[in-house]
Amino acid sequence: MNNLMTKSFLDYVELKKQALKDDAGNPFQDIEKASPTGTEEDLFLFFQEVASITSEMDNMSNLLFDLRQLHQETKSTHSPKILRGIADRMTSDMLSVLQKADDLKSRLRVLDSSGEAKRNVSPAFAHGSLVDRTRSSVIGGVRTKLREMMSEFQELRELILLDHREGLRRRYFAETGVLPNDEVLDRMASVGGSRGIFSSGKKGELEVEAEAEAEERRRAVGDLQRSLNRLHRIFLDMALVVEAQGEEMNDIESNVANAKSFIVGGTASLSDVSARRKKGRTGRFCLCAVGLAVAMIIVFLVLGFVG
């Protein structure tokens, strides 16, 4: 909905600017009518920045999808060389995600501070004004999208850790016939596969390759965990930036609710006044009718007396 709102407003301002250019040579055209107002220009720049921010968030979502696909590939291969290649691609994607997240955090801070500064410029930008409510509403949509993305990356982090431990569990059971407890799994995850868990001795080529695979998985999972933890901290910082705007949005909504109650109360009062007026008119009509009847009786009595 916010994307549609942003696009509609940007299209509106662009059309208005185009109308200004088209009518620039017409001496009979009121140029001022076609030129965007200060508030429209401010919202135009604001929506441009928000559109750019949401576009970057979409790019991050695409990288998240790619990370999920690569993680699925790691579950179907056992070659240390292929695993390293996949891990390198995942590391590259995570670096891109972290760079974009850092950039988004800075831009959200600038967006928030500019909104605070503009509130003191003129009443048109003051707290509770149309421009201020619009900015708060749109940033509230950005906050919702940000939270959804935070949850998705957190789910990926938990999935990678869960799948890694499940792989270690299967390997331990295949080699010992016993299901490992959490303590054993923690040791395997920390030292790399079965290294240091099983008795040492002469190992064949398959055992050496299995050890290399386990070590490569441990390294890849460790790198991804660190990157995802850093990304989560960045997301938390960004959430704090837009949280204040969200609280203001809630205040605005409560004010709207209060205004609605005032309107309902006023409507009830008007209805009560209307009922009283109607009742008063009915009473006056009854009095007039009684007075008319009394007058007619008096007339008849007078006529009878005269006759």
PDB file of N, CA and C in Angstrom, residues 73-74 77-88 213 216-217 220:
ATOM      1  N   GLU A  73      21.621 -25.999  -1.347  1.00  0.00           N
ATOM      2  CA  GLU A  73      22.654 -26.701  -2.117  1.00  0.00           C
ATOM      3  C   GLU A  73      23.686 -27.346  -1.200  1.00  0.00           C
ATOM      4  N   THR A  74      23.990 -26.711  -0.075  1.00  0.00           N
ATOM      5  CA  THR A  74      24.986 -27.287   0.839  1.00  0.00           C
ATOM      6  C   THR A  74      24.503 -28.599   1.441  1.00  0.00           C
ATOM      7  N   THR A  77      25.431 -31.732  -1.111  1.00  0.00           N
ATOM      8  CA  THR A  77      26.796 -31.995  -1.575  1.00  0.00           C
ATOM      9  C   THR A  77      27.679 -32.385  -0.401  1.00  0.00           C
ATOM     10  N   HIS A  78      28.701 -33.201  -0.704  1.00  0.00           N
ATOM     11  CA  HIS A  78      29.638 -33.663   0.331  1.00  0.00           C
ATOM     12  C   HIS A  78      31.083 -33.378  -0.058  1.00  0.00           C
ATOM     13  N   SER A  79      31.274 -32.673  -1.165  1.00  0.00           N
ATOM     14  CA  SER A  79      32.623 -32.347  -1.609  1.00  0.00           C
ATOM     15  C   SER A  79      33.115 -31.093  -0.894  1.00  0.00           C
ATOM     16  N   PRO A  80      34.249 -31.167  -0.185  1.00  0.00           N
ATOM     17  CA  PRO A  80      34.781 -29.971   0.492  1.00  0.00           C
ATOM     18  C   PRO A  80      35.028 -28.823  -0.474  1.00  0.00           C
ATOM     19  N   LYS A  81      35.471 -29.135  -1.695  1.00  0.00           N
ATOM     20  CA  LYS A  81      35.752 -28.087  -2.680  1.00  0.00           C
ATOM     21  C   LYS A  81      34.470 -27.363  -3.088  1.00  0.00           C
ATOM     22  N   ILE A  82      33.413 -28.141  -3.366  1.00  0.00           N
ATOM     23  CA  ILE A  82      32.137 -27.526  -3.752  1.00  0.00           C
ATOM     24  C   ILE A  82      31.544 -26.746  -2.580  1.00  0.00           C
ATOM     25  N   LEU A  83      31.670 -27.317  -1.386  1.00  0.00           N
ATOM     26  CA  LEU A  83      31.171 -26.627  -0.200  1.00  0.00           C
ATOM     27  C   LEU A  83      31.862 -25.285   0.000  1.00  0.00           C
ATOM     28  N   ARG A  84      33.168 -25.257  -0.231  1.00  0.00           N
ATOM     29  CA  ARG A  84      33.899 -24.000  -0.085  1.00  0.00           C
ATOM     30  C   ARG A  84      33.420 -22.975  -1.111  1.00  0.00           C
ATOM     31  N   GLY A  85      33.173 -23.432  -2.345  1.00  0.00           N
ATOM     32  CA  GLY A  85      32.672 -22.517  -3.369  1.00  0.00           C
ATOM     33  C   GLY A  85      31.315 -21.932  -2.997  1.00  0.00           C
ATOM     34  N   ILE A  86      30.412 -22.789  -2.495  1.00  0.00           N
ATOM     35  CA  ILE A  86      29.091 -22.310  -2.076  1.00  0.00           C
ATOM     36  C   ILE A  86      29.215 -21.356  -0.893  1.00  0.00           C
ATOM     37  N   ALA A  87      30.104 -21.720   0.049  1.00  0.00           N
ATOM     38  CA  ALA A  87      30.306 -20.867   1.226  1.00  0.00           C
ATOM     39  C   ALA A  87      30.841 -19.500   0.826  1.00  0.00           C
ATOM     40  N   ASP A  88      31.728 -19.461  -0.168  1.00  0.00           N
ATOM     41  CA  ASP A  88      32.266 -18.179  -0.635  1.00  0.00           C
ATOM     42  C   ASP A  88      31.162 -17.317  -1.252  1.00  0.00           C
ATOM     43  N   GLU A 213      35.201 -32.288   4.962  1.00  0.00           N
ATOM     44  CA  GLU A 213      33.845 -31.788   4.729  1.00  0.00           C
ATOM     45  C   GLU A 213      33.259 -31.185   6.001  1.00  0.00           C
ATOM     46  N   GLU A 216      34.890 -27.909   6.783  1.00  0.00           N
ATOM     47  CA  GLU A 216      34.430 -26.856   5.874  1.00  0.00           C
ATOM     48  C   GLU A 216      33.038 -26.380   6.261  1.00  0.00           C
ATOM     49  N   ARG A 217      32.171 -27.306   6.631  1.00  0.00           N
ATOM     50  CA  ARG A 217      30.825 -26.930   7.068  1.00  0.00           C
ATOM     51  C   ARG A 217      30.892 -26.086   8.344  1.00  0.00           C
ATOM     52  N   ALA A 220      32.066 -22.588   7.409  1.00  0.00           N
ATOM     53  CA  ALA A 220      31.038 -21.832   6.692  1.00  0.00           C
ATOM     54  C   ALA A 220      29.917 -21.399   7.628  1.00  0.00           C
TER      55      ALA A 220
END
